Amino acid sequence: MEKADLEEELEKRRLELKELKLKYDKLLIEKGSNSIYINEQILKELKEDLFQKEKEYLAYKALYEEGAESKNSFEIKEREYCTAKLDYENKKIELEMEMDTKKKDIEIIKVNIEKKELEIKELERKIEKCVVFAMSDGIIKEINFKMGMVLNYTMPVYILDDISKGFELKVAMDNEQCQYIKLGDEVRVSIKNKGKSLVSGEVRAIKDNKDDIDSKIVTIELEEADLIGGEIGEFYLGKKIGSYDYLVPRSAVYQNSEGKYVFVLQEKDGPLGKDYYVIKQKVTTGDSDNNFTGIYSGLLGNEKVVIYSNKNLSNGCQVRLER
């Protein structure tokens, strides 16, 4: 049943319970009413009358047996006694039945009240199940069920961002970029929805992106800020690098199973002028950023390092220079 139907049924049960309680109160009043008191008084009077009639009957019986009273007088007293006894016994049975009936009626009402209270509790439990309460304040990020759907306990009803635990920024970055960040790096985050206000943050997780094998999801924990959730942001990370002999563009550095290397340009005199070749030169690299890589060793400083080629290069291959 829908929540509205359950609430309507609950209201109906509450009215029925109220009606039962009124009947119960009425029966209690009737149990102690004047009618019962009057009947009890009548029974008491009948008992006294029976006692008197019995005394007279026994006295006349004794006199009749002694011949002091006539048979007719004795039989009159005997009939009076029997009538008084019958009246008393009938009234007693009537009163007991009345009391017993009222007692049973009261017990039946009590049972019906208890049943109705259980029905109400069951309806309240069902209504409570119709409403999902969050364990904390926050922002609903996702709802997996629509009105009227049966809950599937293999998935959450909703996903809630708990704002009491702070905020975080999740960014998808390609694997190459992720080489230059590590856990604990401090960053500055620009919140676009807040006029590009800056918030400090720290890299807390770097995980594979299940939707893209060529990228990772970087999670940045933000310091306290005036946020509500759902804002768009981007982060900046600058790193200081050590002192290197040379800096070359990252595009100039290659890597194979033997290590890292660059291609340097050599020129030779040919029959038609100068010819140009590239030679593979092993290097030892240091830190990198998005643009440059530091070189510790492998270069003398007077080499011409190839930073761009429109075709694949190999050691000793001839090349042409772009003009």
PDB file of C-alpha atoms in Angstrom:
ATOM      1  CA  MET A   1       0.000   0.000   0.000  1.00  0.00           C
ATOM      2  CA  GLU A   2       1.029   3.599  -0.595  1.00  0.00           C
ATOM      3  CA  LYS A   3       1.925   5.750   2.384  1.00  0.00           C
ATOM      4  CA  ALA A   4      -1.230   7.875   1.960  1.00  0.00           C
ATOM      5  CA  ASP A   5      -3.421   4.748   2.004  1.00  0.00           C
ATOM      6  CA  LEU A   6      -1.655   3.468   5.113  1.00  0.00           C
ATOM      7  CA  GLU A   7      -2.113   6.799   6.881  1.00  0.00           C
ATOM      8  CA  GLU A   8      -5.827   6.784   5.998  1.00  0.00           C
ATOM      9  CA  GLU A   9      -6.147   3.237   7.352  1.00  0.00           C
ATOM     10  CA  LEU A  10      -4.269   4.264  10.504  1.00  0.00           C
ATOM     11  CA  GLU A  11      -6.668   7.140  11.143  1.00  0.00           C
ATOM     12  CA  LYS A  12      -9.600   4.755  10.714  1.00  0.00           C
ATOM     13  CA  ARG A  13      -8.107   2.322  13.260  1.00  0.00           C
ATOM     14  CA  ARG A  14      -7.527   5.133  15.744  1.00  0.00           C
ATOM     15  CA  LEU A  15     -11.170   6.176  15.516  1.00  0.00           C
ATOM     16  CA  GLU A  16     -12.249   2.561  16.030  1.00  0.00           C
ATOM     17  CA  LEU A  17      -9.978   2.361  19.086  1.00  0.00           C
ATOM     18  CA  LYS A  18     -11.495   5.543  20.482  1.00  0.00           C
ATOM     19  CA  GLU A  19     -14.983   4.077  20.000  1.00  0.00           C
ATOM     20  CA  LEU A  20     -13.994   0.866  21.810  1.00  0.00           C
ATOM     21  CA  LYS A  21     -12.589   2.804  24.752  1.00  0.00           C
ATOM     22  CA  LEU A  22     -15.824   4.767  25.055  1.00  0.00           C
ATOM     23  CA  LYS A  23     -17.801   1.500  25.121  1.00  0.00           C
ATOM     24  CA  TYR A  24     -15.407   0.141  27.742  1.00  0.00           C
ATOM     25  CA  ASP A  25     -15.913   3.180  29.957  1.00  0.00           C
ATOM     26  CA  LYS A  26     -19.681   2.875  29.531  1.00  0.00           C
ATOM     27  CA  LEU A  27     -19.629  -0.783  30.620  1.00  0.00           C
ATOM     28  CA  LEU A  28     -17.598   0.082  33.704  1.00  0.00           C
ATOM     29  CA  ILE A  29     -20.156   2.719  34.601  1.00  0.00           C
ATOM     30  CA  GLU A  30     -23.026   0.284  34.038  1.00  0.00           C
ATOM     31  CA  LYS A  31     -21.282  -2.309  36.191  1.00  0.00           C
ATOM     32  CA  GLY A  32     -21.472   0.052  39.120  1.00  0.00           C
ATOM     33  CA  SER A  33     -24.844   1.557  38.150  1.00  0.00           C
ATOM     34  CA  ASN A  34     -28.029   1.862  40.241  1.00  0.00           C
ATOM     35  CA  SER A  35     -29.758  -0.973  38.372  1.00  0.00           C
ATOM     36  CA  ILE A  36     -27.321  -3.512  39.774  1.00  0.00           C
ATOM     37  CA  TYR A  37     -27.503  -1.916  43.201  1.00  0.00           C
ATOM     38  CA  ILE A  38     -31.311  -2.045  43.096  1.00  0.00           C
ATOM     39  CA  ASN A  39     -31.274  -5.693  42.053  1.00  0.00           C
ATOM     40  CA  GLU A  40     -28.870  -6.477  44.871  1.00  0.00           C
ATOM     41  CA  GLN A  41     -31.209  -4.745  47.338  1.00  0.00           C
ATOM     42  CA  ILE A  42     -34.189  -6.682  45.955  1.00  0.00           C
ATOM     43  CA  LEU A  43     -32.200  -9.913  46.327  1.00  0.00           C
ATOM     44  CA  LYS A  44     -31.379  -8.961  49.899  1.00  0.00           C
ATOM     45  CA  GLU A  45     -35.050  -8.302  50.669  1.00  0.00           C
ATOM     46  CA  LEU A  46     -36.059 -11.588  49.023  1.00  0.00           C
ATOM     47  CA  LYS A  47     -33.508 -13.401  51.144  1.00  0.00           C
ATOM     48  CA  GLU A  48     -34.879 -11.824  54.315  1.00  0.00           C
ATOM     49  CA  ASP A  49     -38.423 -12.656  53.227  1.00  0.00           C
ATOM     50  CA  LEU A  50     -37.338 -16.234  52.476  1.00  0.00           C
ATOM     51  CA  PHE A  51     -35.777 -16.491  55.926  1.00  0.00           C
ATOM     52  CA  GLN A  52     -39.032 -15.267  57.528  1.00  0.00           C
ATOM     53  CA  LYS A  53     -41.197 -17.557  55.378  1.00  0.00           C
ATOM     54  CA  GLU A  54     -38.972 -20.513  56.238  1.00  0.00           C
ATOM     55  CA  LYS A  55     -39.338 -19.822  59.980  1.00  0.00           C
ATOM     56  CA  GLU A  56     -43.124 -19.637  59.667  1.00  0.00           C
ATOM     57  CA  TYR A  57     -43.203 -22.767  57.525  1.00  0.00           C
ATOM     58  CA  LEU A  58     -41.138 -24.773  60.032  1.00  0.00           C
ATOM     59  CA  ALA A  59     -43.255 -23.478  62.949  1.00  0.00           C
ATOM     60  CA  TYR A  60     -46.529 -24.406  61.246  1.00  0.00           C
ATOM     61  CA  LYS A  61     -45.096 -27.786  60.276  1.00  0.00           C
ATOM     62  CA  ALA A  62     -44.263 -28.563  63.900  1.00  0.00           C
ATOM     63  CA  LEU A  63     -47.712 -27.440  65.078  1.00  0.00           C
ATOM     64  CA  TYR A  64     -49.417 -29.410  62.288  1.00  0.00           C
ATOM     65  CA  GLU A  65     -47.529 -32.543  63.227  1.00  0.00           C
ATOM     66  CA  GLU A  66     -48.645 -32.034  66.840  1.00  0.00           C
ATOM     67  CA  GLY A  67     -52.246 -31.509  65.694  1.00  0.00           C
ATOM     68  CA  ALA A  68     -52.272 -27.873  66.843  1.00  0.00           C
ATOM     69  CA  GLU A  69     -52.726 -26.438  63.300  1.00  0.00           C
ATOM     70  CA  SER A  70     -54.946 -27.451  60.439  1.00  0.00           C
ATOM     71  CA  LYS A  71     -53.614 -29.013  57.312  1.00  0.00           C
ATOM     72  CA  ASN A  72     -54.895 -26.092  55.244  1.00  0.00           C
ATOM     73  CA  SER A  73     -52.992 -23.519  57.319  1.00  0.00           C
ATOM     74  CA  PHE A  74     -49.819 -25.623  57.075  1.00  0.00           C
ATOM     75  CA  GLU A  75     -50.116 -25.978  53.283  1.00  0.00           C
ATOM     76  CA  ILE A  76     -50.605 -22.196  52.905  1.00  0.00           C
ATOM     77  CA  LYS A  77     -47.345 -21.545  54.799  1.00  0.00           C
ATOM     78  CA  GLU A  78     -45.620 -24.263  52.804  1.00  0.00           C
ATOM     79  CA  ARG A  79     -46.680 -22.633  49.496  1.00  0.00           C
ATOM     80  CA  GLU A  80     -45.582 -19.209  50.735  1.00  0.00           C
ATOM     81  CA  TYR A  81     -42.182 -20.623  51.681  1.00  0.00           C
ATOM     82  CA  CYS A  82     -41.736 -22.413  48.323  1.00  0.00           C
ATOM     83  CA  THR A  83     -42.766 -19.273  46.428  1.00  0.00           C
ATOM     84  CA  ALA A  84     -40.311 -17.109  48.446  1.00  0.00           C
ATOM     85  CA  LYS A  85     -37.538 -19.647  47.877  1.00  0.00           C
ATOM     86  CA  LEU A  86     -38.224 -19.758  44.120  1.00  0.00           C
ATOM     87  CA  ASP A  87     -38.359 -15.943  43.899  1.00  0.00           C
ATOM     88  CA  TYR A  88     -35.030 -15.655  45.730  1.00  0.00           C
ATOM     89  CA  GLU A  89     -33.278 -18.297  43.628  1.00  0.00           C
ATOM     90  CA  ASN A  90     -34.581 -16.818  40.352  1.00  0.00           C
ATOM     91  CA  LYS A  91     -33.483 -13.318  41.343  1.00  0.00           C
ATOM     92  CA  LYS A  92     -30.095 -14.605  42.422  1.00  0.00           C
ATOM     93  CA  ILE A  93     -29.591 -16.396  39.086  1.00  0.00           C
ATOM     94  CA  GLU A  94     -30.781 -13.295  37.217  1.00  0.00           C
ATOM     95  CA  LEU A  95     -28.316 -11.057  39.090  1.00  0.00           C
ATOM     96  CA  GLU A  96     -25.419 -13.497  38.624  1.00  0.00           C
ATOM     97  CA  MET A  97     -26.167 -13.739  34.898  1.00  0.00           C
ATOM     98  CA  GLU A  98     -26.333  -9.962  34.602  1.00  0.00           C
ATOM     99  CA  MET A  99     -23.018  -9.569  36.429  1.00  0.00           C
ATOM    100  CA  ASP A 100     -21.406 -12.338  34.401  1.00  0.00           C
ATOM    101  CA  THR A 101     -22.653 -10.857  31.112  1.00  0.00           C
ATOM    102  CA  LYS A 102     -21.289  -7.424  31.956  1.00  0.00           C
ATOM    103  CA  LYS A 103     -17.977  -8.950  33.037  1.00  0.00           C
ATOM    104  CA  LYS A 104     -17.694 -10.878  29.767  1.00  0.00           C
ATOM    105  CA  ASP A 105     -18.650  -7.782  27.766  1.00  0.00           C
ATOM    106  CA  ILE A 106     -15.896  -5.849  29.528  1.00  0.00           C
ATOM    107  CA  GLU A 107     -13.329  -8.599  28.829  1.00  0.00           C
ATOM    108  CA  ILE A 108     -14.348  -8.756  25.154  1.00  0.00           C
ATOM    109  CA  ILE A 109     -13.961  -4.986  24.837  1.00  0.00           C
ATOM    110  CA  LYS A 110     -10.534  -5.164  26.520  1.00  0.00           C
ATOM    111  CA  VAL A 111      -9.392  -7.847  24.059  1.00  0.00           C
ATOM    112  CA  ASN A 112     -10.708  -5.815  21.118  1.00  0.00           C
ATOM    113  CA  ILE A 113      -8.878  -2.740  22.407  1.00  0.00           C
ATOM    114  CA  GLU A 114      -5.605  -4.690  22.630  1.00  0.00           C
ATOM    115  CA  LYS A 115      -6.114  -6.068  19.100  1.00  0.00           C
ATOM    116  CA  LYS A 116      -6.824  -2.596  17.755  1.00  0.00           C
ATOM    117  CA  GLU A 117      -3.705  -1.216  19.453  1.00  0.00           C
ATOM    118  CA  LEU A 118      -1.611  -3.960  17.818  1.00  0.00           C
ATOM    119  CA  GLU A 119      -3.150  -3.127  14.426  1.00  0.00           C
ATOM    120  CA  ILE A 120      -2.249   0.527  14.952  1.00  0.00           C
ATOM    121  CA  LYS A 121       1.345  -0.345  15.879  1.00  0.00           C
ATOM    122  CA  GLU A 122       1.656  -2.509  12.762  1.00  0.00           C
ATOM    123  CA  LEU A 123       0.350   0.301  10.552  1.00  0.00           C
ATOM    124  CA  GLU A 124       2.726   2.783  12.211  1.00  0.00           C
ATOM    125  CA  ARG A 125       5.612   0.372  11.552  1.00  0.00           C
ATOM    126  CA  LYS A 126       4.618   0.080   7.884  1.00  0.00           C
ATOM    127  CA  ILE A 127       4.331   3.858   7.546  1.00  0.00           C
ATOM    128  CA  GLU A 128       7.737   4.265   9.164  1.00  0.00           C
ATOM    129  CA  LYS A 129       9.179   1.921   6.539  1.00  0.00           C
ATOM    130  CA  CYS A 130       7.697   4.159   3.840  1.00  0.00           C
ATOM    131  CA  VAL A 131       9.939   6.985   5.021  1.00  0.00           C
ATOM    132  CA  VAL A 132      13.726   6.731   4.766  1.00  0.00           C
ATOM    133  CA  PHE A 133      15.590   8.744   7.393  1.00  0.00           C
ATOM    134  CA  ALA A 134      19.225   9.756   6.867  1.00  0.00           C
ATOM    135  CA  MET A 135      21.634   9.014   9.718  1.00  0.00           C
ATOM    136  CA  SER A 136      23.075  12.535   9.465  1.00  0.00           C
ATOM    137  CA  ASP A 137      22.590  15.883   7.771  1.00  0.00           C
ATOM    138  CA  GLY A 138      23.934  16.127   4.264  1.00  0.00           C
ATOM    139  CA  ILE A 139      23.204  16.425   0.573  1.00  0.00           C
ATOM    140  CA  ILE A 140      21.430  13.696  -1.392  1.00  0.00           C
ATOM    141  CA  LYS A 141      23.820  12.736  -4.159  1.00  0.00           C
ATOM    142  CA  GLU A 142      21.876   9.857  -5.679  1.00  0.00           C
ATOM    143  CA  ILE A 143      18.433   8.196  -5.293  1.00  0.00           C
ATOM    144  CA  ASN A 144      18.077   4.654  -6.607  1.00  0.00           C
ATOM    145  CA  PHE A 145      14.334   4.061  -6.100  1.00  0.00           C
ATOM    146  CA  LYS A 146      11.128   5.731  -7.204  1.00  0.00           C
ATOM    147  CA  MET A 147       7.777   5.953  -5.391  1.00  0.00           C
ATOM    148  CA  GLY A 148       6.008   2.604  -5.294  1.00  0.00           C
ATOM    149  CA  MET A 149       9.115   0.544  -6.069  1.00  0.00           C
ATOM    150  CA  VAL A 150       9.973  -2.447  -3.879  1.00  0.00           C
ATOM    151  CA  LEU A 151      13.260  -1.977  -2.039  1.00  0.00           C
ATOM    152  CA  ASN A 152      16.187  -4.008  -3.308  1.00  0.00           C
ATOM    153  CA  TYR A 153      18.624  -4.561  -0.470  1.00  0.00           C
ATOM    154  CA  THR A 154      21.533  -5.220  -2.860  1.00  0.00           C
ATOM    155  CA  MET A 155      21.820  -1.486  -3.492  1.00  0.00           C
ATOM    156  CA  PRO A 156      21.432   1.630  -1.323  1.00  0.00           C
ATOM    157  CA  VAL A 157      18.190   3.597  -1.350  1.00  0.00           C
ATOM    158  CA  TYR A 158      20.202   6.807  -1.549  1.00  0.00           C
ATOM    159  CA  ILE A 159      23.762   8.092  -1.429  1.00  0.00           C
ATOM    160  CA  LEU A 160      24.286  10.975   0.990  1.00  0.00           C
ATOM    161  CA  ASP A 161      27.224  13.368   1.147  1.00  0.00           C
ATOM    162  CA  ASP A 162      27.834  13.885   4.865  1.00  0.00           C
ATOM    163  CA  ILE A 163      28.846  17.548   5.082  1.00  0.00           C
ATOM    164  CA  SER A 164      29.894  17.135   8.737  1.00  0.00           C
ATOM    165  CA  LYS A 165      32.926  15.172   7.517  1.00  0.00           C
ATOM    166  CA  GLY A 166      34.111  17.982   5.247  1.00  0.00           C
ATOM    167  CA  PHE A 167      34.424  18.172   1.477  1.00  0.00           C
ATOM    168  CA  GLU A 168      36.659  16.636  -1.137  1.00  0.00           C
ATOM    169  CA  LEU A 169      37.382  17.233  -4.797  1.00  0.00           C
ATOM    170  CA  LYS A 170      37.662  14.314  -7.222  1.00  0.00           C
ATOM    171  CA  VAL A 171      39.564  14.887 -10.465  1.00  0.00           C
ATOM    172  CA  ALA A 172      40.229  12.512 -13.367  1.00  0.00           C
ATOM    173  CA  MET A 173      43.859  12.839 -14.535  1.00  0.00           C
ATOM    174  CA  ASP A 174      45.743  10.924 -17.201  1.00  0.00           C
ATOM    175  CA  ASN A 175      48.295   8.410 -15.985  1.00  0.00           C
ATOM    176  CA  GLU A 176      51.243  10.456 -17.205  1.00  0.00           C
ATOM    177  CA  GLN A 177      50.203  13.510 -15.209  1.00  0.00           C
ATOM    178  CA  CYS A 178      49.703  11.352 -12.115  1.00  0.00           C
ATOM    179  CA  GLN A 179      53.425  10.517 -12.148  1.00  0.00           C
ATOM    180  CA  TYR A 180      54.114  14.008 -10.827  1.00  0.00           C
ATOM    181  CA  ILE A 181      51.844  13.957  -7.798  1.00  0.00           C
ATOM    182  CA  LYS A 182      51.894  11.867  -4.643  1.00  0.00           C
ATOM    183  CA  LEU A 183      49.841  11.378  -1.483  1.00  0.00           C
ATOM    184  CA  GLY A 184      50.184  14.277   0.926  1.00  0.00           C
ATOM    185  CA  ASP A 185      50.929  16.910  -1.723  1.00  0.00           C
ATOM    186  CA  GLU A 186      49.439  20.266  -0.791  1.00  0.00           C
ATOM    187  CA  VAL A 187      47.440  21.975  -3.516  1.00  0.00           C
ATOM    188  CA  ARG A 188      45.371  25.094  -4.080  1.00  0.00           C
ATOM    189  CA  VAL A 189      41.831  24.548  -5.335  1.00  0.00           C
ATOM    190  CA  SER A 190      39.912  27.157  -7.293  1.00  0.00           C
ATOM    191  CA  ILE A 191      36.124  26.949  -6.743  1.00  0.00           C
ATOM    192  CA  LYS A 192      34.474  28.241  -9.912  1.00  0.00           C
ATOM    193  CA  ASN A 193      30.999  28.560  -8.347  1.00  0.00           C
ATOM    194  CA  LYS A 194      32.474  30.853  -5.674  1.00  0.00           C
ATOM    195  CA  GLY A 195      34.037  33.439  -7.956  1.00  0.00           C
ATOM    196  CA  LYS A 196      37.152  31.259  -8.305  1.00  0.00           C
ATOM    197  CA  SER A 197      37.911  31.558  -4.583  1.00  0.00           C
ATOM    198  CA  LEU A 198      40.940  29.539  -3.505  1.00  0.00           C
ATOM    199  CA  VAL A 199      40.799  26.748  -0.923  1.00  0.00           C
ATOM    200  CA  SER A 200      43.731  24.774   0.446  1.00  0.00           C
ATOM    201  CA  GLY A 201      43.700  21.020  -0.002  1.00  0.00           C
ATOM    202  CA  GLU A 202      45.750  17.847   0.279  1.00  0.00           C
ATOM    203  CA  VAL A 203      46.023  14.836  -2.021  1.00  0.00           C
ATOM    204  CA  ARG A 204      44.508  11.911  -0.073  1.00  0.00           C
ATOM    205  CA  ALA A 205      43.998   9.202  -2.718  1.00  0.00           C
ATOM    206  CA  ILE A 206      45.123   8.277  -6.230  1.00  0.00           C
ATOM    207  CA  LYS A 207      43.112   5.361  -7.591  1.00  0.00           C
ATOM    208  CA  ASP A 208      42.515   3.683 -10.937  1.00  0.00           C
ATOM    209  CA  ASN A 209      39.600   4.998 -12.951  1.00  0.00           C
ATOM    210  CA  LYS A 210      37.277   2.046 -13.557  1.00  0.00           C
ATOM    211  CA  ASP A 211      35.781   3.854 -16.555  1.00  0.00           C
ATOM    212  CA  ASP A 212      39.100   4.714 -18.227  1.00  0.00           C
ATOM    213  CA  ILE A 213      42.288   2.646 -17.919  1.00  0.00           C
ATOM    214  CA  ASP A 214      44.372   5.593 -19.193  1.00  0.00           C
ATOM    215  CA  SER A 215      43.473   7.823 -16.257  1.00  0.00           C
ATOM    216  CA  LYS A 216      43.247   7.836 -12.473  1.00  0.00           C
ATOM    217  CA  ILE A 217      40.916   9.492  -9.971  1.00  0.00           C
ATOM    218  CA  VAL A 218      42.728  11.919  -7.672  1.00  0.00           C
ATOM    219  CA  THR A 219      40.921  12.754  -4.414  1.00  0.00           C
ATOM    220  CA  ILE A 220      41.791  16.016  -2.685  1.00  0.00           C
ATOM    221  CA  GLU A 221      40.611  16.693   0.857  1.00  0.00           C
ATOM    222  CA  LEU A 222      39.639  20.336   1.272  1.00  0.00           C
ATOM    223  CA  GLU A 223      40.115  22.513   4.310  1.00  0.00           C
ATOM    224  CA  GLU A 224      37.084  24.157   5.902  1.00  0.00           C
ATOM    225  CA  ALA A 225      35.308  26.373   3.400  1.00  0.00           C
ATOM    226  CA  ASP A 226      31.902  27.885   2.782  1.00  0.00           C
ATOM    227  CA  LEU A 227      30.715  25.041   0.551  1.00  0.00           C
ATOM    228  CA  ILE A 228      27.437  23.180   0.147  1.00  0.00           C
ATOM    229  CA  GLY A 229      28.566  20.401  -2.194  1.00  0.00           C
ATOM    230  CA  GLY A 230      28.323  20.028  -5.940  1.00  0.00           C
ATOM    231  CA  GLU A 231      30.602  22.956  -6.733  1.00  0.00           C
ATOM    232  CA  ILE A 232      33.053  22.731  -9.641  1.00  0.00           C
ATOM    233  CA  GLY A 233      36.746  23.202  -8.930  1.00  0.00           C
ATOM    234  CA  GLU A 234      40.221  22.765 -10.343  1.00  0.00           C
ATOM    235  CA  PHE A 235      43.483  22.434  -8.474  1.00  0.00           C
ATOM    236  CA  TYR A 236      46.992  23.775  -8.881  1.00  0.00           C
ATOM    237  CA  LEU A 237      50.148  22.007  -7.762  1.00  0.00           C
ATOM    238  CA  GLY A 238      53.591  23.557  -7.993  1.00  0.00           C
ATOM    239  CA  LYS A 239      56.748  21.647  -7.088  1.00  0.00           C
ATOM    240  CA  LYS A 240      60.235  22.858  -6.448  1.00  0.00           C
ATOM    241  CA  ILE A 241      62.853  20.807  -8.245  1.00  0.00           C
ATOM    242  CA  GLY A 242      66.519  20.421  -7.447  1.00  0.00           C
ATOM    243  CA  SER A 243      69.500  21.872  -9.294  1.00  0.00           C
ATOM    244  CA  TYR A 244      70.165  20.174 -12.641  1.00  0.00           C
ATOM    245  CA  ASP A 245      72.812  20.558 -15.274  1.00  0.00           C
ATOM    246  CA  TYR A 246      70.208  20.848 -17.991  1.00  0.00           C
ATOM    247  CA  LEU A 247      66.467  21.127 -18.496  1.00  0.00           C
ATOM    248  CA  VAL A 248      64.931  19.656 -21.624  1.00  0.00           C
ATOM    249  CA  PRO A 249      61.314  19.526 -22.802  1.00  0.00           C
ATOM    250  CA  ARG A 250      59.535  16.402 -21.595  1.00  0.00           C
ATOM    251  CA  SER A 251      58.760  15.509 -25.213  1.00  0.00           C
ATOM    252  CA  ALA A 252      62.494  15.037 -25.809  1.00  0.00           C
ATOM    253  CA  VAL A 253      62.898  12.217 -23.252  1.00  0.00           C
ATOM    254  CA  TYR A 254      62.230   8.578 -24.231  1.00  0.00           C
ATOM    255  CA  GLN A 255      62.415   5.373 -22.232  1.00  0.00           C
ATOM    256  CA  ASN A 256      63.046   1.695 -22.951  1.00  0.00           C
ATOM    257  CA  SER A 257      64.089  -1.356 -20.945  1.00  0.00           C
ATOM    258  CA  GLU A 258      67.629   0.030 -20.617  1.00  0.00           C
ATOM    259  CA  GLY A 259      66.551   3.375 -19.215  1.00  0.00           C
ATOM    260  CA  LYS A 260      65.905   6.898 -20.406  1.00  0.00           C
ATOM    261  CA  TYR A 261      67.500   8.603 -23.402  1.00  0.00           C
ATOM    262  CA  VAL A 262      67.294  11.545 -25.780  1.00  0.00           C
ATOM    263  CA  PHE A 263      68.154  11.962 -29.449  1.00  0.00           C
ATOM    264  CA  VAL A 264      70.890  14.461 -30.296  1.00  0.00           C
ATOM    265  CA  LEU A 265      71.499  15.903 -33.743  1.00  0.00           C
ATOM    266  CA  GLN A 266      74.758  15.279 -35.608  1.00  0.00           C
ATOM    267  CA  GLU A 267      75.749  16.771 -38.940  1.00  0.00           C
ATOM    268  CA  LYS A 268      78.151  15.379 -41.562  1.00  0.00           C
ATOM    269  CA  ASP A 269      79.459  16.777 -44.819  1.00  0.00           C
ATOM    270  CA  GLY A 270      78.015  14.986 -47.834  1.00  0.00           C
ATOM    271  CA  PRO A 271      78.515  15.259 -51.588  1.00  0.00           C
ATOM    272  CA  LEU A 272      75.572  17.631 -51.847  1.00  0.00           C
ATOM    273  CA  GLY A 273      76.114  19.526 -48.633  1.00  0.00           C
ATOM    274  CA  LYS A 274      75.425  18.769 -44.980  1.00  0.00           C
ATOM    275  CA  ASP A 275      73.557  15.608 -43.927  1.00  0.00           C
ATOM    276  CA  TYR A 276      71.844  15.294 -40.526  1.00  0.00           C
ATOM    277  CA  TYR A 277      71.550  12.210 -38.324  1.00  0.00           C
ATOM    278  CA  VAL A 278      70.210  11.494 -34.835  1.00  0.00           C
ATOM    279  CA  ILE A 279      72.152   9.583 -32.195  1.00  0.00           C
ATOM    280  CA  LYS A 280      70.570   7.957 -29.121  1.00  0.00           C
ATOM    281  CA  GLN A 281      72.128   9.391 -25.956  1.00  0.00           C
ATOM    282  CA  LYS A 282      71.478   7.793 -22.544  1.00  0.00           C
ATOM    283  CA  VAL A 283      70.696  10.270 -19.766  1.00  0.00           C
ATOM    284  CA  THR A 284      69.974  10.271 -16.043  1.00  0.00           C
ATOM    285  CA  THR A 285      66.845  12.261 -15.265  1.00  0.00           C
ATOM    286  CA  GLY A 286      65.465  13.896 -12.147  1.00  0.00           C
ATOM    287  CA  ASP A 287      62.132  15.535 -11.423  1.00  0.00           C
ATOM    288  CA  SER A 288      59.696  16.658 -14.083  1.00  0.00           C
ATOM    289  CA  ASP A 289      56.748  18.963 -14.344  1.00  0.00           C
ATOM    290  CA  ASN A 290      54.194  19.325 -17.115  1.00  0.00           C
ATOM    291  CA  ASN A 291      56.771  20.943 -19.396  1.00  0.00           C
ATOM    292  CA  PHE A 292      60.377  20.101 -18.503  1.00  0.00           C
ATOM    293  CA  THR A 293      62.565  17.291 -17.177  1.00  0.00           C
ATOM    294  CA  GLY A 294      65.797  17.827 -15.279  1.00  0.00           C
ATOM    295  CA  ILE A 295      68.940  16.038 -16.574  1.00  0.00           C
ATOM    296  CA  TYR A 296      71.611  15.003 -14.076  1.00  0.00           C
ATOM    297  CA  SER A 297      74.084  13.453 -16.508  1.00  0.00           C
ATOM    298  CA  GLY A 298      74.543  12.250 -20.076  1.00  0.00           C
ATOM    299  CA  LEU A 299      74.847  15.603 -21.831  1.00  0.00           C
ATOM    300  CA  LEU A 300      77.847  17.883 -22.242  1.00  0.00           C
ATOM    301  CA  GLY A 301      75.881  21.012 -22.955  1.00  0.00           C
ATOM    302  CA  ASN A 302      76.776  21.658 -26.565  1.00  0.00           C
ATOM    303  CA  GLU A 303      74.410  19.027 -28.021  1.00  0.00           C
ATOM    304  CA  LYS A 304      71.371  19.845 -30.079  1.00  0.00           C
ATOM    305  CA  VAL A 305      68.578  17.793 -28.487  1.00  0.00           C
ATOM    306  CA  VAL A 306      65.695  16.768 -30.729  1.00  0.00           C
ATOM    307  CA  ILE A 307      62.454  17.957 -29.140  1.00  0.00           C
ATOM    308  CA  TYR A 308      60.049  17.206 -31.998  1.00  0.00           C
ATOM    309  CA  SER A 309      59.810  14.769 -34.903  1.00  0.00           C
ATOM    310  CA  ASN A 310      56.994  14.003 -37.302  1.00  0.00           C
ATOM    311  CA  LYS A 311      58.127  10.379 -37.589  1.00  0.00           C
ATOM    312  CA  ASN A 312      59.571   7.662 -35.372  1.00  0.00           C
ATOM    313  CA  LEU A 313      63.285   8.023 -34.701  1.00  0.00           C
ATOM    314  CA  SER A 314      65.943   5.367 -34.300  1.00  0.00           C
ATOM    315  CA  ASN A 315      69.627   5.464 -33.491  1.00  0.00           C
ATOM    316  CA  GLY A 316      71.644   6.646 -36.516  1.00  0.00           C
ATOM    317  CA  CYS A 317      68.704   7.434 -38.791  1.00  0.00           C
ATOM    318  CA  GLN A 318      68.976  10.344 -41.185  1.00  0.00           C
ATOM    319  CA  VAL A 319      66.639  13.270 -40.694  1.00  0.00           C
ATOM    320  CA  ARG A 320      65.761  16.540 -42.330  1.00  0.00           C
ATOM    321  CA  LEU A 321      65.489  19.790 -40.498  1.00  0.00           C
ATOM    322  CA  GLU A 322      62.349  21.850 -40.758  1.00  0.00           C
ATOM    323  CA  ARG A 323      62.966  25.317 -42.114  1.00  0.00           C
TER     324      ARG A 323
END
